[in-house]
mmCIF file of C-alpha atoms in Angstrom:
data_model
loop_
_atom_site.group_PDB
_atom_site.id
_atom_site.type_symbol
_atom_site.label_atom_id
_atom_site.label_comp_id
_atom_site.label_asym_id
_atom_site.label_seq_id
_atom_site.Cartn_x
_atom_site.Cartn_y
_atom_site.Cartn_z
ATOM 1 C CA GLY K 1 0.000 0.000 0.000
ATOM 2 C CA ALA K 2 0.991 3.661 -0.073
ATOM 3 C CA GLY K 3 2.146 3.539 3.556
ATOM 4 C CA CYS K 4 4.420 0.603 2.806
ATOM 5 C CA GLU K 5 5.883 2.406 -0.210
ATOM 6 C CA ARG K 6 6.602 5.557 1.805
ATOM 7 C CA GLY K 7 8.192 3.541 4.581
ATOM 8 C CA MET K 8 10.465 1.649 2.249
ATOM 9 C CA SER K 9 11.562 4.855 0.524
ATOM 10 C CA ARG K 10 13.015 6.126 3.803
ATOM 11 C CA ARG K 11 15.393 3.308 4.638
ATOM 12 C CA ALA K 12 17.718 0.893 2.925
ATOM 13 C CA LEU K 13 16.621 -2.250 4.747
ATOM 14 C CA VAL K 14 16.763 -4.937 2.105
ATOM 15 C CA ASN K 15 19.889 -6.996 1.486
ATOM 16 C CA ILE K 16 20.202 -9.139 -1.619
ATOM 17 C CA LEU K 17 22.052 -12.426 -1.789
ATOM 18 C CA ILE K 18 22.450 -13.614 -5.334
ATOM 19 C CA ILE K 19 22.687 -17.382 -4.979
ATOM 20 C CA SER K 20 23.179 -18.274 -8.604
ATOM 21 C CA CYS K 21 23.005 -16.480 -11.952
ATOM 22 C CA THR K 22 23.641 -18.707 -14.928
ATOM 23 C CA SER K 23 22.182 -16.672 -17.784
ATOM 24 C CA GLY K 24 22.036 -13.125 -19.033
ATOM 25 C CA VAL K 25 18.351 -12.890 -18.166
ATOM 26 C CA VAL K 26 18.937 -13.967 -14.568
ATOM 27 C CA ALA K 27 21.908 -11.638 -14.138
ATOM 28 C CA LEU K 28 19.871 -8.712 -15.429
ATOM 29 C CA LEU K 29 16.959 -9.489 -13.113
ATOM 30 C CA ALA K 30 19.355 -9.765 -10.170
ATOM 31 C CA LEU K 31 20.851 -6.391 -11.083
ATOM 32 C CA LEU K 32 17.391 -4.876 -11.270
ATOM 33 C CA ALA K 33 16.538 -6.324 -7.869
ATOM 34 C CA ALA K 34 19.694 -4.760 -6.420
ATOM 35 C CA THR K 35 18.788 -1.419 -8.008
ATOM 36 C CA LEU K 36 15.321 -1.706 -6.534
ATOM 37 C CA CYS K 37 16.685 -2.149 -3.028
ATOM 38 C CA HIS K 38 18.848 0.964 -3.306
ATOM 39 C CA LYS K 39 15.777 2.930 -4.284
ATOM 40 C CA TYR K 40 14.198 2.107 -0.936
ATOM 41 C CA ALA K 41 16.708 4.486 0.662
ATOM 42 C CA LYS K 42 15.874 7.469 -1.521
ATOM 43 C CA ALA K 43 12.888 9.713 -2.047
ATOM 44 C CA ARG K 44 10.918 8.962 -5.188
ATOM 45 C CA ARG K 45 12.345 10.867 -8.115
ATOM 46 C CA LYS K 46 10.157 12.819 -10.483
ATOM 47 C CA ALA K 47 12.140 11.892 -13.596
ATOM 48 C CA LYS K 48 11.050 8.696 -15.314
ATOM 49 C CA GLN K 49 13.716 5.996 -15.109
ATOM 50 C CA ALA K 50 14.290 2.957 -17.280
ATOM 51 C CA VAL K 51 16.959 0.362 -17.978
ATOM 52 C CA LEU K 52 18.507 1.007 -21.401
ATOM 53 C CA LEU K 53 21.263 -0.684 -23.380
ATOM 54 C CA ARG K 54 24.438 1.420 -23.424
ATOM 55 C CA GLY K 55 25.234 0.616 -27.044
ATOM 56 C CA SER K 56 21.896 1.285 -28.731
ATOM 57 C CA GLY K 57 20.129 3.340 -26.105
ATOM 58 C CA GLY K 58 17.128 1.063 -26.497
ATOM 59 C CA ALA K 59 15.351 -1.148 -24.007
ATOM 60 C CA PRO K 60 16.773 -4.668 -23.603
ATOM 61 C CA GLU K 61 14.835 -7.547 -25.082
ATOM 62 C CA LEU K 62 14.467 -10.456 -22.675
ATOM 63 C CA SER K 63 14.136 -13.882 -24.191
ATOM 64 C CA LEU K 64 12.716 -17.026 -22.640
ATOM 65 C CA ALA K 65 13.926 -20.548 -23.252
ATOM 66 C CA GLU K 66 11.505 -23.045 -24.709
ATOM 67 C CA GLY K 67 8.987 -24.225 -22.136
ATOM 68 C CA LEU K 68 9.356 -21.180 -19.899
ATOM 69 C CA GLN K 69 6.557 -18.685 -19.347
ATOM 70 C CA TYR K 70 7.992 -16.265 -16.766
ATOM 71 C CA HIS K 71 11.322 -14.507 -16.375
ATOM 72 C CA LEU K 72 10.942 -14.230 -12.606
ATOM 73 C CA PHE K 73 8.848 -15.970 -9.938
ATOM 74 C CA LEU K 74 8.179 -13.901 -6.810
ATOM 75 C CA SER K 75 7.969 -16.238 -3.817
ATOM 76 C CA HIS K 76 6.690 -14.667 -0.605
ATOM 77 C CA THR K 77 4.315 -15.183 2.279
ATOM 78 C CA TRP K 78 1.161 -13.092 2.263
ATOM 79 C CA ALA K 79 1.311 -12.442 5.990
ATOM 80 C CA THR K 80 4.516 -10.402 5.915
ATOM 81 C CA GLY K 81 5.517 -9.800 2.301
ATOM 82 C CA GLN K 82 2.524 -9.097 0.093
ATOM 83 C CA ASP K 83 2.789 -5.295 -0.091
ATOM 84 C CA GLN K 84 6.562 -5.260 -0.581
ATOM 85 C CA VAL K 85 6.443 -7.818 -3.397
ATOM 86 C CA ALA K 86 3.667 -5.889 -5.138
ATOM 87 C CA LEU K 87 5.910 -2.826 -5.029
ATOM 88 C CA MET K 88 8.862 -4.833 -6.369
ATOM 89 C CA LYS K 89 6.876 -5.975 -9.375
ATOM 90 C CA ARG K 90 5.627 -2.460 -10.120
ATOM 91 C CA ARG K 91 9.125 -1.016 -9.889
ATOM 92 C CA LEU K 92 10.693 -3.724 -12.048
ATOM 93 C CA LEU K 93 8.069 -3.262 -14.743
ATOM 94 C CA ALA K 94 8.523 0.518 -14.542
ATOM 95 C CA LEU K 95 12.272 0.114 -15.063
ATOM 96 C CA MET K 96 11.718 -2.221 -18.009
ATOM 97 C CA PRO K 97 8.482 -1.158 -19.693
ATOM 98 C CA GLY K 98 9.120 -3.205 -22.837
ATOM 99 C CA ARG K 99 9.873 -2.368 -26.450
ATOM 100 C CA GLY K 100 7.658 -1.129 -29.239
ATOM 101 C CA ARG K 101 5.650 1.861 -30.355
ATOM 102 C CA THR K 102 2.298 0.671 -29.097
ATOM 103 C CA ALA K 103 1.199 -0.195 -25.566
ATOM 104 C CA GLU K 104 0.331 -3.695 -26.740
ATOM 105 C CA ALA K 105 3.804 -4.259 -28.195
ATOM 106 C CA ARG K 106 5.477 -2.955 -25.041
ATOM 107 C CA GLN K 107 3.337 -5.212 -22.867
ATOM 108 C CA ARG K 108 4.262 -8.267 -24.949
ATOM 109 C CA SER K 109 7.992 -7.524 -24.654
ATOM 110 C CA ALA K 110 8.004 -6.506 -20.969
ATOM 111 C CA PRO K 111 9.401 -8.923 -18.361
ATOM 112 C CA LYS K 112 6.998 -11.685 -17.401
ATOM 113 C CA ILE K 113 6.950 -11.681 -13.595
ATOM 114 C CA PHE K 114 4.875 -14.222 -11.687
ATOM 115 C CA ARG K 115 3.048 -12.929 -8.615
ATOM 116 C CA ASP K 116 0.368 -15.125 -7.124
ATOM 117 C CA VAL K 117 -2.278 -12.401 -6.852
ATOM 118 C CA ASP K 118 -1.883 -11.637 -10.555
ATOM 119 C CA ASP K 119 -1.132 -15.050 -12.070
ATOM 120 C CA LEU K 120 -2.032 -17.944 -9.756
ATOM 121 C CA GLN K 121 -5.013 -19.908 -11.034
ATOM 122 C CA ASP K 122 -4.489 -23.262 -9.336
ATOM 123 C CA THR K 123 -2.737 -23.698 -5.973
ATOM 124 C CA ASP K 124 -2.124 -27.348 -6.791
ATOM 125 C CA ALA K 125 0.082 -26.211 -9.691
ATOM 126 C CA LEU K 126 2.587 -24.147 -7.664
ATOM 127 C CA GLU K 127 5.459 -26.404 -8.656
ATOM 128 C CA GLY K 128 4.492 -26.022 -12.292
ATOM 129 C CA TYR K 129 4.610 -22.234 -12.089
ATOM 130 C CA VAL K 130 8.095 -22.468 -10.570
ATOM 131 C CA ALA K 131 9.191 -24.899 -13.284
ATOM 132 C CA SER K 132 7.993 -22.490 -15.981
ATOM 133 C CA SER K 133 10.030 -19.580 -14.529
ATOM 134 C CA ALA K 134 13.610 -18.713 -15.482
ATOM 135 C CA CYS K 135 14.570 -17.837 -11.912
ATOM 136 C CA VAL K 136 12.997 -17.491 -8.469
ATOM 137 C CA LEU K 137 13.159 -14.575 -6.051
ATOM 138 C CA ILE K 138 12.598 -15.512 -2.417
ATOM 139 C CA PHE K 139 11.428 -12.541 -0.370
ATOM 140 C CA LEU K 140 12.650 -13.576 3.056
ATOM 141 C CA THR K 141 10.427 -12.287 5.849
ATOM 142 C CA ARG K 142 9.367 -13.689 9.199
ATOM 143 C CA GLY K 143 7.291 -16.809 8.696
ATOM 144 C CA TYR K 144 8.355 -17.444 5.101
ATOM 145 C CA PHE K 145 9.734 -20.892 5.892
ATOM 146 C CA LEU K 146 6.765 -21.628 8.157
ATOM 147 C CA SER K 147 4.371 -21.312 5.219
ATOM 148 C CA PRO K 148 3.530 -24.641 3.514
ATOM 149 C CA ALA K 149 3.060 -22.876 0.179
ATOM 150 C CA CYS K 150 6.405 -21.073 0.433
ATOM 151 C CA LEU K 151 8.140 -24.320 1.339
ATOM 152 C CA ARG K 152 6.630 -25.943 -1.739
ATOM 153 C CA GLU K 153 7.918 -23.106 -3.914
ATOM 154 C CA ALA K 154 11.392 -23.141 -2.354
ATOM 155 C CA ARG K 155 11.719 -26.923 -2.662
ATOM 156 C CA ALA K 156 10.468 -26.845 -6.250
ATOM 157 C CA ALA K 157 13.054 -24.167 -7.108
ATOM 158 C CA VAL K 158 15.872 -26.193 -5.563
ATOM 159 C CA GLN K 159 14.761 -29.441 -7.170
ATOM 160 C CA ALA K 160 14.510 -27.776 -10.579
ATOM 161 C CA ASN K 161 17.935 -26.169 -10.036
ATOM 162 C CA LYS K 162 16.504 -22.699 -10.584
ATOM 163 C CA PRO K 163 18.785 -19.703 -10.029
ATOM 164 C CA LEU K 164 17.777 -18.020 -6.784
ATOM 165 C CA ILE K 165 17.697 -14.376 -5.749
ATOM 166 C CA ILE K 166 17.135 -13.929 -2.017
ATOM 167 C CA VAL K 167 15.881 -10.561 -0.763
ATOM 168 C CA HIS K 168 16.034 -10.152 3.017
ATOM 169 C CA GLU K 169 13.560 -7.804 4.697
ATOM 170 C CA ALA K 170 15.314 -6.481 7.798
ATOM 171 C CA ASP K 171 12.652 -4.028 8.998
ATOM 172 C CA THR K 172 10.790 -5.629 11.913
ATOM 173 C CA THR K 173 7.870 -3.243 11.387
ATOM 174 C CA LYS K 174 7.446 -4.607 7.856
ATOM 175 C CA GLY K 175 7.507 -8.296 8.795
ATOM 176 C CA GLY K 176 11.265 -8.680 8.688
ATOM 177 C CA GLY K 177 13.923 -9.508 11.229
ATOM 178 C CA PRO K 178 17.591 -10.378 11.703
ATOM 179 C CA LEU K 179 18.815 -12.666 8.938
ATOM 180 C CA ALA K 180 19.993 -15.332 11.368
ATOM 181 C CA GLU K 181 16.551 -15.557 12.964
ATOM 182 C CA LEU K 182 14.791 -15.906 9.615
ATOM 183 C CA ILE K 183 17.214 -18.589 8.446
ATOM 184 C CA ALA K 184 16.618 -20.429 11.736
ATOM 185 C CA GLU K 185 13.017 -20.960 10.577
ATOM 186 C CA CYS K 186 14.257 -22.808 7.496
ATOM 187 C CA PRO K 187 14.319 -26.633 7.485
ATOM 188 C CA ALA K 188 17.854 -27.985 7.782
ATOM 189 C CA ASP K 189 17.924 -29.564 4.336
ATOM 190 C CA LEU K 190 16.911 -26.306 2.680
ATOM 191 C CA VAL K 191 19.419 -24.280 4.691
ATOM 192 C CA ARG K 192 22.158 -26.380 3.162
ATOM 193 C CA LEU K 193 20.763 -26.163 -0.363
ATOM 194 C CA ILE K 194 19.681 -22.514 -0.404
ATOM 195 C CA PHE K 195 22.044 -20.665 1.911
ATOM 196 C CA ARG K 196 25.106 -22.924 1.940
ATOM 197 C CA PRO K 197 25.308 -24.488 -1.527
ATOM 198 C CA ARG K 198 29.035 -25.176 -1.176
ATOM 199 C CA GLY K 199 28.952 -26.172 2.457
ATOM 200 C CA GLU K 200 30.655 -23.108 3.935
ATOM 201 C CA PRO K 201 29.087 -21.201 6.849
ATOM 202 C CA LEU K 202 26.859 -18.341 5.793
ATOM 203 C CA LEU K 203 26.612 -16.446 9.035
ATOM 204 C CA GLU K 204 28.727 -15.728 12.042
ATOM 205 C CA GLU K 205 27.036 -13.947 14.905
ATOM 206 C CA LYS K 206 29.074 -11.716 17.158
ATOM 207 C CA GLU K 207 27.425 -10.646 20.340
ATOM 208 C CA MET K 208 27.584 -6.901 20.625
ATOM 209 C CA GLU K 209 26.768 -4.644 23.504
ATOM 210 C CA GLY K 210 23.037 -4.202 23.443
ATOM 211 C CA GLY K 211 22.506 -6.642 20.574
ATOM 212 C CA SER K 212 24.178 -8.734 17.928
ATOM 213 C CA GLU K 213 25.638 -8.126 14.513
ATOM 214 C CA ALA K 214 25.344 -10.614 11.692
ATOM 215 C CA HIS K 215 28.026 -11.031 9.026
ATOM 216 C CA GLY K 216 27.325 -12.973 5.887
ATOM 217 C CA ASP K 217 29.226 -14.323 2.899
ATOM 218 C CA GLN K 218 27.538 -13.870 -0.441
ATOM 219 C CA ALA K 219 27.067 -17.157 -2.249
ATOM 220 C CA ASP K 220 27.580 -17.616 -5.967
#
């Protein structure tokens, strides 16, 4: 909602861990996600912004491999992430409005981003939606790994070897929390597969006066 958007524009509270980017499409989406997070720290600018190719000055054209329907799947729990993910999708589409002279042409060439409220028709087909997406963004908030639907989406992404983008919501007033606490909600097998794909520790907690500070290694 508008209140959520104003709150997120005041603070930079989202940290992105890019787990795996194996194609140009995924790398571009990860870059856009990173750009989106930086925008949370700034007031909304009046000038219209868009991602353009440096060489031609035109908008990039995103392709999809055969059998894929979406460039990005937004995985989140409604309880703590619905408003933020809606804003993410709006901002991503605003940055990449598509190519063409007509609105119809631009819509056809714009990124295809799956969000349950917009695209989900059958809850029994969650795994199929994940399978038909080029990569999956996990919006990590409190309760994400306690949601049966989110667990289905996360497991489907891992089993299909989908590139993952993990966005951590740190603001406790927006359903977030310390990264270590949110990872502690994750089943052990998924911790290893999502956060520690090569087996090395992700987090080290150092107790600080009046609290703790988490340090993380970014996974490839």
